[in-house]
Every structure is written in C-alpha cells, then in structure tokens.
PDB file of N, CA, C and O in Angstrom:
ATOM      1  N   MET A   1      26.020 -37.021  22.927  1.00 58.00           N
ATOM      2  CA  MET A   1      24.832 -37.594  21.676  1.00 58.00           C
ATOM      3  C   MET A   1      24.030 -38.766  21.720  1.00 58.00           C
ATOM      4  O   MET A   1      23.496 -38.762  21.289  1.00 58.00           O
ATOM      5  N   LYS A   2      23.842 -39.298  23.039  1.00 63.00           N
ATOM      6  CA  LYS A   2      22.697 -39.883  23.228  1.00 63.00           C
ATOM      7  C   LYS A   2      21.552 -39.088  23.670  1.00 63.00           C
ATOM      8  O   LYS A   2      20.789 -39.839  23.502  1.00 63.00           O
ATOM      9  N   ASP A   3      21.722 -38.181  23.745  1.00 66.00           N
ATOM     10  CA  ASP A   3      20.822 -37.353  24.055  1.00 66.00           C
ATOM     11  C   ASP A   3      19.492 -37.118  23.057  1.00 66.00           C
ATOM     12  O   ASP A   3      18.753 -36.068  23.338  1.00 66.00           O
ATOM     13  N   LYS A   4      19.810 -37.355  21.577  1.00 71.00           N
ATOM     14  CA  LYS A   4      19.246 -37.045  20.635  1.00 71.00           C
ATOM     15  C   LYS A   4      17.797 -37.396  20.370  1.00 71.00           C
ATOM     16  O   LYS A   4      17.668 -38.648  20.580  1.00 71.00           O
ATOM     17  N   LYS A   5      16.658 -36.242  20.911  1.00 76.00           N
ATOM     18  CA  LYS A   5      15.619 -36.943  20.551  1.00 76.00           C
ATOM     19  C   LYS A   5      15.134 -37.431  18.829  1.00 76.00           C
ATOM     20  O   LYS A   5      15.652 -37.166  18.135  1.00 76.00           O
ATOM     21  N   LYS A   6      14.490 -38.661  19.338  1.00 79.00           N
ATOM     22  CA  LYS A   6      13.913 -38.941  17.715  1.00 79.00           C
ATOM     23  C   LYS A   6      12.904 -38.406  17.490  1.00 79.00           C
ATOM     24  O   LYS A   6      11.757 -37.912  17.909  1.00 79.00           O
ATOM     25  N   LYS A   7      12.873 -38.735  16.148  1.00 81.00           N
ATOM     26  CA  LYS A   7      11.562 -37.872  15.402  1.00 81.00           C
ATOM     27  C   LYS A   7      10.499 -39.118  15.471  1.00 81.00           C
ATOM     28  O   LYS A   7      10.285 -39.699  15.510  1.00 81.00           O
ATOM     29  N   GLU A   8       9.316 -37.968  16.044  1.00 82.00           N
ATOM     30  CA  GLU A   8       8.193 -38.859  16.409  1.00 82.00           C
ATOM     31  C   GLU A   8       7.325 -39.197  14.552  1.00 82.00           C
ATOM     32  O   GLU A   8       7.419 -38.403  13.875  1.00 82.00           O
ATOM     33  N   LYS A   9       6.849 -40.423  14.559  1.00 83.00           N
ATOM     34  CA  LYS A   9       6.669 -41.129  13.590  1.00 83.00           C
ATOM     35  C   LYS A   9       4.970 -40.553  13.304  1.00 83.00           C
ATOM     36  O   LYS A   9       3.964 -41.370  14.190  1.00 83.00           O
ATOM     37  N   VAL A  10       4.350 -39.790  11.585  1.00 77.00           N
ATOM     38  CA  VAL A  10       3.208 -39.749  12.352  1.00 77.00           C
ATOM     39  C   VAL A  10       2.532 -41.031  11.632  1.00 77.00           C
ATOM     40  O   VAL A  10       3.107 -41.294  10.084  1.00 77.00           O
ATOM     41  N   ILE A  11       1.377 -41.317  12.113  1.00 78.00           N
ATOM     42  CA  ILE A  11       0.738 -42.638  11.223  1.00 78.00           C
ATOM     43  C   ILE A  11      -0.660 -41.608  10.414  1.00 78.00           C
ATOM     44  O   ILE A  11      -1.382 -41.292  11.394  1.00 78.00           O
ATOM     45  N   TYR A  12      -0.875 -42.228   9.525  1.00 72.00           N
ATOM     46  CA  TYR A  12      -2.174 -42.026   9.185  1.00 72.00           C
ATOM     47  C   TYR A  12      -2.859 -43.017   8.759  1.00 72.00           C
ATOM     48  O   TYR A  12      -2.828 -44.054   8.459  1.00 72.00           O
ATOM     49  N   ILE A  13      -4.177 -42.648   9.048  1.00 72.00           N
ATOM     50  CA  ILE A  13      -5.159 -43.621   9.094  1.00 72.00           C
ATOM     51  C   ILE A  13      -6.347 -43.369   7.773  1.00 72.00           C
ATOM     52  O   ILE A  13      -6.988 -42.260   8.376  1.00 72.00           O
ATOM     53  N   ASP A  14      -6.459 -44.233   7.020  1.00 69.00           N
ATOM     54  CA  ASP A  14      -7.585 -44.280   5.587  1.00 69.00           C
ATOM     55  C   ASP A  14      -8.745 -44.446   6.223  1.00 69.00           C
ATOM     56  O   ASP A  14      -9.263 -45.791   6.236  1.00 69.00           O
ATOM     57  N   ASP A  15      -9.780 -43.587   7.055  1.00 74.00           N
ATOM     58  CA  ASP A  15     -11.110 -44.070   7.053  1.00 74.00           C
ATOM     59  C   ASP A  15     -11.924 -43.826   5.983  1.00 74.00           C
ATOM     60  O   ASP A  15     -13.574 -43.986   5.968  1.00 74.00           O
ATOM     61  N   GLY A  16     -11.656 -43.470   4.755  1.00 73.00           N
ATOM     62  CA  GLY A  16     -12.927 -43.797   3.453  1.00 73.00           C
ATOM     63  C   GLY A  16     -13.668 -42.451   3.019  1.00 73.00           C
ATOM     64  O   GLY A  16     -13.840 -42.746   2.140  1.00 73.00           O
ATOM     65  N   ARG A  17     -12.727 -41.395   3.618  1.00 75.00           N
ATOM     66  CA  ARG A  17     -13.981 -39.995   3.083  1.00 75.00           C
ATOM     67  C   ARG A  17     -12.811 -39.180   2.644  1.00 75.00           C
ATOM     68  O   ARG A  17     -11.310 -39.161   2.998  1.00 75.00           O
ATOM     69  N   THR A  18     -13.574 -38.356   1.879  1.00 72.00           N
ATOM     70  CA  THR A  18     -12.790 -37.778   0.921  1.00 72.00           C
ATOM     71  C   THR A  18     -12.825 -36.301   1.467  1.00 72.00           C
ATOM     72  O   THR A  18     -13.027 -35.921   2.421  1.00 72.00           O
ATOM     73  N   ILE A  19     -11.257 -35.921   1.061  1.00 72.00           N
ATOM     74  CA  ILE A  19     -10.951 -34.325   1.393  1.00 72.00           C
ATOM     75  C   ILE A  19     -11.079 -33.360   0.401  1.00 72.00           C
ATOM     76  O   ILE A  19     -10.677 -33.377  -0.590  1.00 72.00           O
ATOM     77  N   ALA A  20     -12.278 -32.437   0.665  1.00 67.00           N
ATOM     78  CA  ALA A  20     -12.568 -31.351  -0.519  1.00 67.00           C
ATOM     79  C   ALA A  20     -11.720 -30.136   0.446  1.00 67.00           C
ATOM     80  O   ALA A  20     -12.191 -29.631   1.610  1.00 67.00           O
ATOM     81  N   ASP A  21     -11.309 -29.238  -0.676  1.00 61.00           N
ATOM     82  CA  ASP A  21     -11.173 -27.748   0.024  1.00 61.00           C
ATOM     83  C   ASP A  21     -12.242 -26.689  -0.193  1.00 61.00           C
ATOM     84  O   ASP A  21     -13.101 -26.587  -1.703  1.00 61.00           O
ATOM     85  N   MET A  22     -12.712 -26.455   0.898  1.00 60.00           N
ATOM     86  CA  MET A  22     -14.236 -25.320   0.910  1.00 60.00           C
ATOM     87  C   MET A  22     -13.892 -24.109   1.219  1.00 60.00           C
ATOM     88  O   MET A  22     -14.849 -23.431   1.634  1.00 60.00           O
ATOM     89  N   SER A  23     -12.853 -23.560   0.840  1.00 60.00           N
ATOM     90  CA  SER A  23     -12.508 -22.066   1.465  1.00 60.00           C
ATOM     91  C   SER A  23     -12.933 -21.171   0.205  1.00 60.00           C
ATOM     92  O   SER A  23     -13.070 -19.919   0.567  1.00 60.00           O
ATOM     93  N   ASN A  24     -13.213 -21.404  -1.109  1.00 59.00           N
ATOM     94  CA  ASN A  24     -14.030 -20.430  -2.125  1.00 59.00           C
ATOM     95  C   ASN A  24     -15.451 -20.630  -1.966  1.00 59.00           C
ATOM     96  O   ASN A  24     -15.994 -20.064  -3.194  1.00 59.00           O
ATOM     97  N   VAL A  25     -15.811 -21.278  -1.480  1.00 61.00           N
ATOM     98  CA  VAL A  25     -17.411 -21.503  -1.165  1.00 61.00           C
ATOM     99  C   VAL A  25     -18.316 -20.353  -1.126  1.00 61.00           C
ATOM    100  O   VAL A  25     -17.766 -19.869   0.609  1.00 61.00           O
ATOM    101  N   GLY A  26     -19.243 -19.574  -1.587  1.00 58.00           N
ATOM    102  CA  GLY A  26     -19.706 -18.442  -1.084  1.00 58.00           C
ATOM    103  C   GLY A  26     -19.043 -17.147  -1.118  1.00 58.00           C
ATOM    104  O   GLY A  26     -19.111 -16.088  -0.205  1.00 58.00           O
ATOM    105  N   TYR A  27     -17.744 -17.405  -1.862  1.00 54.00           N
ATOM    106  CA  TYR A  27     -16.748 -15.963  -1.337  1.00 54.00           C
ATOM    107  C   TYR A  27     -17.324 -14.896  -2.236  1.00 54.00           C
ATOM    108  O   TYR A  27     -17.682 -13.734  -1.764  1.00 54.00           O
ATOM    109  N   GLY A  28     -17.971 -14.907  -3.268  1.00 57.00           N
ATOM    110  CA  GLY A  28     -18.098 -13.969  -4.521  1.00 57.00           C
ATOM    111  C   GLY A  28     -18.943 -14.489  -5.902  1.00 57.00           C
ATOM    112  O   GLY A  28     -18.887 -15.674  -5.870  1.00 57.00           O
ATOM    113  N   LYS A  29     -19.702 -13.712  -6.780  1.00 59.00           N
ATOM    114  CA  LYS A  29     -20.136 -14.117  -8.051  1.00 59.00           C
ATOM    115  C   LYS A  29     -19.004 -14.234  -8.899  1.00 59.00           C
ATOM    116  O   LYS A  29     -19.277 -15.621  -9.491  1.00 59.00           O
ATOM    117  N   TYR A  30     -18.345 -13.232  -9.241  1.00 60.00           N
ATOM    118  CA  TYR A  30     -17.393 -13.664 -10.118  1.00 60.00           C
ATOM    119  C   TYR A  30     -15.969 -13.147  -9.847  1.00 60.00           C
ATOM    120  O   TYR A  30     -15.061 -13.556 -10.628  1.00 60.00           O
ATOM    121  N   ILE A  31     -15.595 -13.083  -8.407  1.00 62.00           N
ATOM    122  CA  ILE A  31     -14.373 -12.843  -8.256  1.00 62.00           C
ATOM    123  C   ILE A  31     -13.916 -13.985  -7.138  1.00 62.00           C
ATOM    124  O   ILE A  31     -14.575 -14.358  -6.562  1.00 62.00           O
ATOM    125  N   SER A  32     -12.763 -14.544  -7.314  1.00 60.00           N
ATOM    126  CA  SER A  32     -12.457 -15.844  -6.729  1.00 60.00           C
ATOM    127  C   SER A  32     -11.628 -15.430  -5.542  1.00 60.00           C
ATOM    128  O   SER A  32     -11.301 -14.270  -5.358  1.00 60.00           O
ATOM    129  N   LYS A  33     -11.345 -16.097  -4.297  1.00 59.00           N
ATOM    130  CA  LYS A  33     -10.639 -15.636  -2.879  1.00 59.00           C
ATOM    131  C   LYS A  33      -9.364 -15.140  -3.368  1.00 59.00           C
ATOM    132  O   LYS A  33      -8.947 -14.526  -2.634  1.00 59.00           O
ATOM    133  N   ASP A  34      -8.711 -15.657  -4.561  1.00 64.00           N
ATOM    134  CA  ASP A  34      -7.120 -15.292  -4.505  1.00 64.00           C
ATOM    135  C   ASP A  34      -7.405 -13.817  -5.518  1.00 64.00           C
ATOM    136  O   ASP A  34      -6.639 -13.533  -6.318  1.00 64.00           O
ATOM    137  N   GLY A  35      -8.553 -13.240  -5.490  1.00 64.00           N
ATOM    138  CA  GLY A  35      -8.718 -12.402  -6.577  1.00 64.00           C
ATOM    139  C   GLY A  35      -8.833 -12.156  -8.254  1.00 64.00           C
ATOM    140  O   GLY A  35      -9.105 -11.392  -8.947  1.00 64.00           O
ATOM    141  N   LYS A  36      -8.685 -13.637  -8.251  1.00 70.00           N
ATOM    142  CA  LYS A  36      -8.810 -13.607 -10.093  1.00 70.00           C
ATOM    143  C   LYS A  36     -10.452 -13.915 -10.580  1.00 70.00           C
ATOM    144  O   LYS A  36     -11.320 -13.981  -9.774  1.00 70.00           O
ATOM    145  N   ARG A  37     -10.727 -13.215 -11.494  1.00 73.00           N
ATOM    146  CA  ARG A  37     -11.891 -13.069 -12.128  1.00 73.00           C
ATOM    147  C   ARG A  37     -12.536 -14.412 -12.575  1.00 73.00           C
ATOM    148  O   ARG A  37     -11.882 -15.227 -13.450  1.00 73.00           O
ATOM    149  N   ARG A  38     -13.655 -15.002 -11.937  1.00 74.00           N
ATOM    150  CA  ARG A  38     -14.169 -16.366 -12.817  1.00 74.00           C
ATOM    151  C   ARG A  38     -15.051 -16.223 -13.806  1.00 74.00           C
ATOM    152  O   ARG A  38     -15.312 -15.325 -14.021  1.00 74.00           O
ATOM    153  N   SER A  39     -15.287 -16.988 -14.677  1.00 79.00           N
ATOM    154  CA  SER A  39     -15.794 -17.094 -15.884  1.00 79.00           C
ATOM    155  C   SER A  39     -17.249 -16.888 -15.706  1.00 79.00           C
ATOM    156  O   SER A  39     -18.012 -17.827 -14.866  1.00 79.00           O
ATOM    157  N   THR A  40     -18.003 -16.487 -16.636  1.00 84.00           N
ATOM    158  CA  THR A  40     -19.522 -15.990 -16.763  1.00 84.00           C
ATOM    159  C   THR A  40     -20.072 -17.359 -17.846  1.00 84.00           C
ATOM    160  O   THR A  40     -19.703 -18.541 -18.296  1.00 84.00           O
ATOM    161  N   PHE A  41     -21.529 -17.726 -17.410  1.00 89.00           N
ATOM    162  CA  PHE A  41     -22.227 -18.753 -18.090  1.00 89.00           C
ATOM    163  C   PHE A  41     -22.090 -18.193 -19.564  1.00 89.00           C
ATOM    164  O   PHE A  41     -21.677 -19.307 -20.249  1.00 89.00           O
ATOM    165  N   LYS A  42     -22.144 -17.517 -19.793  1.00 91.00           N
ATOM    166  CA  LYS A  42     -21.800 -16.854 -21.380  1.00 91.00           C
ATOM    167  C   LYS A  42     -20.613 -17.438 -22.006  1.00 91.00           C
ATOM    168  O   LYS A  42     -20.429 -18.207 -23.091  1.00 91.00           O
ATOM    169  N   GLU A  43     -19.454 -17.198 -21.337  1.00 89.00           N
ATOM    170  CA  GLU A  43     -17.985 -17.670 -21.603  1.00 89.00           C
ATOM    171  C   GLU A  43     -17.827 -19.291 -21.511  1.00 89.00           C
ATOM    172  O   GLU A  43     -17.288 -19.390 -22.260  1.00 89.00           O
ATOM    173  N   LYS A  44     -18.643 -19.748 -20.685  1.00 90.00           N
ATOM    174  CA  LYS A  44     -18.140 -21.412 -20.584  1.00 90.00           C
ATOM    175  C   LYS A  44     -19.243 -21.916 -21.769  1.00 90.00           C
ATOM    176  O   LYS A  44     -18.882 -22.972 -22.202  1.00 90.00           O
ATOM    177  N   TRP A  45     -20.573 -20.948 -22.331  1.00 93.00           N
ATOM    178  CA  TRP A  45     -21.527 -21.745 -23.184  1.00 93.00           C
ATOM    179  C   TRP A  45     -20.729 -21.496 -24.359  1.00 93.00           C
ATOM    180  O   TRP A  45     -21.058 -22.661 -25.607  1.00 93.00           O
ATOM    181  N   ASN A  46     -19.626 -20.378 -24.563  1.00 93.00           N
ATOM    182  CA  ASN A  46     -19.152 -20.071 -25.560  1.00 93.00           C
ATOM    183  C   ASN A  46     -17.957 -21.412 -26.060  1.00 93.00           C
ATOM    184  O   ASN A  46     -17.521 -22.072 -27.020  1.00 93.00           O
ATOM    185  N   THR A  47     -17.461 -21.663 -24.972  1.00 92.00           N
ATOM    186  CA  THR A  47     -16.355 -22.662 -24.786  1.00 92.00           C
ATOM    187  C   THR A  47     -16.522 -23.879 -24.910  1.00 92.00           C
ATOM    188  O   THR A  47     -16.164 -24.563 -25.814  1.00 92.00           O
ATOM    189  N   TYR A  48     -17.789 -24.467 -24.077  1.00 93.00           N
ATOM    190  CA  TYR A  48     -18.063 -25.315 -24.818  1.00 93.00           C
ATOM    191  C   TYR A  48     -18.957 -25.772 -26.643  1.00 93.00           C
ATOM    192  O   TYR A  48     -18.689 -26.729 -26.861  1.00 93.00           O
ATOM    193  N   TRP A  49     -19.171 -24.804 -27.121  1.00 94.00           N
ATOM    194  CA  TRP A  49     -19.655 -24.938 -28.328  1.00 94.00           C
ATOM    195  C   TRP A  49     -18.404 -24.846 -29.216  1.00 94.00           C
ATOM    196  O   TRP A  49     -18.418 -25.442 -29.912  1.00 94.00           O
ATOM    197  N   GLU A  50     -17.563 -24.108 -29.046  1.00 93.00           N
ATOM    198  CA  GLU A  50     -16.115 -24.198 -29.559  1.00 93.00           C
ATOM    199  C   GLU A  50     -15.817 -25.530 -29.338  1.00 93.00           C
ATOM    200  O   GLU A  50     -15.100 -25.903 -30.498  1.00 93.00           O
ATOM    201  N   ALA A  51     -15.728 -26.366 -28.431  1.00 93.00           N
ATOM    202  CA  ALA A  51     -15.261 -27.789 -27.956  1.00 93.00           C
ATOM    203  C   ALA A  51     -15.786 -28.722 -29.276  1.00 93.00           C
ATOM    204  O   ALA A  51     -15.518 -29.598 -29.663  1.00 93.00           O
ATOM    205  N   VAL A  52     -17.340 -28.374 -29.128  1.00 93.00           N
ATOM    206  CA  VAL A  52     -18.509 -29.245 -29.789  1.00 93.00           C
ATOM    207  C   VAL A  52     -17.833 -28.721 -31.477  1.00 93.00           C
ATOM    208  O   VAL A  52     -18.094 -29.998 -32.068  1.00 93.00           O
ATOM    209  N   LYS A  53     -17.735 -27.998 -31.939  1.00 93.00           N
ATOM    210  CA  LYS A  53     -17.185 -27.152 -33.578  1.00 93.00           C
ATOM    211  C   LYS A  53     -16.371 -28.055 -34.079  1.00 93.00           C
ATOM    212  O   LYS A  53     -16.155 -28.532 -34.603  1.00 93.00           O
ATOM    213  N   MET A  54     -15.377 -28.056 -32.728  1.00 94.00           N
ATOM    214  CA  MET A  54     -13.994 -28.834 -32.936  1.00 94.00           C
ATOM    215  C   MET A  54     -14.144 -30.384 -33.416  1.00 94.00           C
ATOM    216  O   MET A  54     -13.315 -30.956 -34.301  1.00 94.00           O
ATOM    217  N   MET A  55     -15.248 -31.316 -32.340  1.00 95.00           N
ATOM    218  CA  MET A  55     -15.173 -32.272 -32.816  1.00 95.00           C
ATOM    219  C   MET A  55     -16.272 -32.975 -33.409  1.00 95.00           C
ATOM    220  O   MET A  55     -16.589 -33.948 -33.811  1.00 95.00           O
ATOM    221  N   LEU A  56     -16.850 -31.993 -34.063  1.00 95.00           N
ATOM    222  CA  LEU A  56     -17.842 -32.637 -34.851  1.00 95.00           C
ATOM    223  C   LEU A  56     -17.711 -33.069 -36.359  1.00 95.00           C
ATOM    224  O   LEU A  56     -18.062 -33.967 -36.606  1.00 95.00           O
ATOM    225  N   VAL A  57     -16.636 -32.720 -36.824  1.00 94.00           N
ATOM    226  CA  VAL A  57     -15.941 -33.668 -38.136  1.00 94.00           C
ATOM    227  C   VAL A  57     -15.679 -34.936 -37.590  1.00 94.00           C
ATOM    228  O   VAL A  57     -15.878 -35.622 -38.263  1.00 94.00           O
ATOM    229  N   PRO A  58     -14.715 -35.218 -36.897  1.00 95.00           N
ATOM    230  CA  PRO A  58     -14.019 -36.282 -36.421  1.00 95.00           C
ATOM    231  C   PRO A  58     -15.248 -37.431 -36.102  1.00 95.00           C
ATOM    232  O   PRO A  58     -15.767 -38.547 -36.260  1.00 95.00           O
ATOM    233  N   MET A  59     -16.512 -36.583 -35.347  1.00 95.00           N
ATOM    234  CA  MET A  59     -17.203 -37.536 -34.566  1.00 95.00           C
ATOM    235  C   MET A  59     -18.006 -38.066 -36.099  1.00 95.00           C
ATOM    236  O   MET A  59     -18.545 -39.424 -36.000  1.00 95.00           O
ATOM    237  N   LEU A  60     -18.326 -37.464 -37.197  1.00 96.00           N
ATOM    238  CA  LEU A  60     -19.059 -37.654 -38.327  1.00 96.00           C
ATOM    239  C   LEU A  60     -18.608 -38.882 -39.229  1.00 96.00           C
ATOM    240  O   LEU A  60     -18.822 -39.364 -39.457  1.00 96.00           O
ATOM    241  N   VAL A  61     -17.063 -38.670 -38.857  1.00 97.00           N
ATOM    242  CA  VAL A  61     -16.188 -39.174 -39.822  1.00 97.00           C
ATOM    243  C   VAL A  61     -16.485 -40.907 -38.995  1.00 97.00           C
ATOM    244  O   VAL A  61     -16.317 -42.018 -39.336  1.00 97.00           O
ATOM    245  N   VAL A  62     -16.262 -41.000 -37.769  1.00 97.00           N
ATOM    246  CA  VAL A  62     -16.415 -42.138 -36.842  1.00 97.00           C
ATOM    247  C   VAL A  62     -17.987 -42.518 -36.936  1.00 97.00           C
ATOM    248  O   VAL A  62     -18.070 -44.113 -37.339  1.00 97.00           O
ATOM    249  N   ILE A  63     -18.823 -41.618 -37.233  1.00 98.00           N
ATOM    250  CA  ILE A  63     -20.546 -42.599 -37.675  1.00 98.00           C
ATOM    251  C   ILE A  63     -20.156 -42.996 -38.907  1.00 98.00           C
ATOM    252  O   ILE A  63     -21.265 -43.810 -39.258  1.00 98.00           O
ATOM    253  N   GLY A  64     -19.993 -42.352 -39.512  1.00 98.00           N
ATOM    254  CA  GLY A  64     -20.113 -43.124 -41.535  1.00 98.00           C
ATOM    255  C   GLY A  64     -19.036 -44.242 -41.755  1.00 98.00           C
ATOM    256  O   GLY A  64     -19.469 -45.343 -41.673  1.00 98.00           O
ATOM    257  N   ILE A  65     -18.154 -44.298 -40.693  1.00 98.00           N
ATOM    258  CA  ILE A  65     -17.205 -45.748 -41.099  1.00 98.00           C
ATOM    259  C   ILE A  65     -17.611 -47.152 -39.837  1.00 98.00           C
ATOM    260  O   ILE A  65     -17.712 -47.889 -40.443  1.00 98.00           O
ATOM    261  N   ILE A  66     -18.588 -45.977 -38.836  1.00 98.00           N
ATOM    262  CA  ILE A  66     -19.626 -47.457 -38.657  1.00 98.00           C
ATOM    263  C   ILE A  66     -20.855 -47.921 -38.995  1.00 98.00           C
ATOM    264  O   ILE A  66     -21.274 -48.996 -39.593  1.00 98.00           O
ATOM    265  N   ALA A  67     -21.252 -46.999 -40.228  1.00 98.00           N
ATOM    266  CA  ALA A  67     -22.289 -47.252 -40.696  1.00 98.00           C
ATOM    267  C   ALA A  67     -21.870 -48.130 -42.177  1.00 98.00           C
ATOM    268  O   ALA A  67     -22.890 -48.841 -42.543  1.00 98.00           O
ATOM    269  N   VAL A  68     -20.933 -47.489 -42.637  1.00 97.00           N
ATOM    270  CA  VAL A  68     -20.255 -48.547 -43.809  1.00 97.00           C
ATOM    271  C   VAL A  68     -19.729 -50.032 -43.132  1.00 97.00           C
ATOM    272  O   VAL A  68     -19.832 -51.063 -43.977  1.00 97.00           O
ATOM    273  N   ALA A  69     -19.139 -50.457 -42.012  1.00 97.00           N
ATOM    274  CA  ALA A  69     -19.117 -51.240 -41.657  1.00 97.00           C
ATOM    275  C   ALA A  69     -20.229 -52.263 -41.303  1.00 97.00           C
ATOM    276  O   ALA A  69     -20.418 -53.543 -41.332  1.00 97.00           O
ATOM    277  N   TYR A  70     -21.186 -51.596 -40.934  1.00 96.00           N
ATOM    278  CA  TYR A  70     -22.690 -52.318 -40.795  1.00 96.00           C
ATOM    279  C   TYR A  70     -23.045 -52.577 -42.003  1.00 96.00           C
ATOM    280  O   TYR A  70     -23.434 -53.712 -42.336  1.00 96.00           O
ATOM    281  N   LEU A  71     -23.295 -51.603 -42.990  1.00 96.00           N
ATOM    282  CA  LEU A  71     -24.112 -52.215 -44.301  1.00 96.00           C
ATOM    283  C   LEU A  71     -23.188 -53.080 -45.003  1.00 96.00           C
ATOM    284  O   LEU A  71     -23.573 -54.097 -45.918  1.00 96.00           O
ATOM    285  N   VAL A  72     -21.517 -53.223 -44.663  1.00 96.00           N
ATOM    286  CA  VAL A  72     -20.899 -54.241 -45.220  1.00 96.00           C
ATOM    287  C   VAL A  72     -21.313 -55.655 -44.811  1.00 96.00           C
ATOM    288  O   VAL A  72     -21.352 -56.631 -45.021  1.00 96.00           O
ATOM    289  N   MET A  73     -21.436 -55.637 -43.535  1.00 95.00           N
ATOM    290  CA  MET A  73     -21.917 -56.857 -42.587  1.00 95.00           C
ATOM    291  C   MET A  73     -23.086 -57.374 -43.163  1.00 95.00           C
ATOM    292  O   MET A  73     -23.683 -58.203 -43.174  1.00 95.00           O
ATOM    293  N   TYR A  74     -24.068 -56.305 -43.149  1.00 94.00           N
ATOM    294  CA  TYR A  74     -25.553 -56.644 -43.379  1.00 94.00           C
ATOM    295  C   TYR A  74     -25.613 -56.847 -44.657  1.00 94.00           C
ATOM    296  O   TYR A  74     -26.357 -58.356 -45.100  1.00 94.00           O
ATOM    297  N   PHE A  75     -25.123 -56.844 -45.770  1.00 94.00           N
ATOM    298  CA  PHE A  75     -24.764 -57.429 -47.266  1.00 94.00           C
ATOM    299  C   PHE A  75     -24.377 -58.678 -47.610  1.00 94.00           C
ATOM    300  O   PHE A  75     -24.312 -59.407 -48.410  1.00 94.00           O
ATOM    301  N   SER A  76     -23.114 -58.646 -46.487  1.00 94.00           N
ATOM    302  CA  SER A  76     -22.316 -59.957 -47.046  1.00 94.00           C
ATOM    303  C   SER A  76     -22.888 -61.126 -46.220  1.00 94.00           C
ATOM    304  O   SER A  76     -22.483 -62.401 -46.698  1.00 94.00           O
ATOM    305  N   LEU A  77     -23.666 -60.668 -45.228  1.00 87.00           N
ATOM    306  CA  LEU A  77     -24.537 -61.857 -44.149  1.00 87.00           C
ATOM    307  C   LEU A  77     -25.687 -62.173 -44.682  1.00 87.00           C
ATOM    308  O   LEU A  77     -26.397 -63.242 -44.807  1.00 87.00           O
ATOM    309  N   LYS A  78     -25.994 -61.375 -46.125  1.00 75.00           N
ATOM    310  CA  LYS A  78     -27.391 -61.945 -46.705  1.00 75.00           C
ATOM    311  C   LYS A  78     -27.601 -62.936 -47.432  1.00 75.00           C
ATOM    312  O   LYS A  78     -27.044 -63.349 -48.449  1.00 75.00           O
TER     313      LYS A  78
END
C-alpha cells in the first residue's frame, strides 16, 4: 500500500496572454470546419435591420422622456 504513486500537481502560471482558437481561420468562404453553413453578408444585414426595427419604438420613447424632462426643467428654472 505504501508504493502508491502520488498524482502530479499541475501548476498553471498566468502570463497575461489571451488564448484564442484559430482552428477555423481560412477554412472556407461559407462553410465552417465542422460542416455548418456560415451566414452571408445579406443575412447579417437583414438580421441587423430586424434588430434595429425592433428597438426603434423603445428608443423613441426614451428620447421623448428625456425631451419632456428637459422641457420641464427648462421652464421650471426659468
């Protein structure tokens, strides 16, 4: 029982460098390394505009609230 080997303790040292996975760089235009189809510029553009359209009304509401708050402060301090 005394002949049991001790497990080697691994010590990691942080040298401040970032680790990046570069395995998919330069593999293909529309197909990733695992065989899945990547999105095209047109698909990305359409997704961007869908997100912008979805957030347009909340953005206008916030701008309206800020404008009303400004006008209230402007006329109350005048």
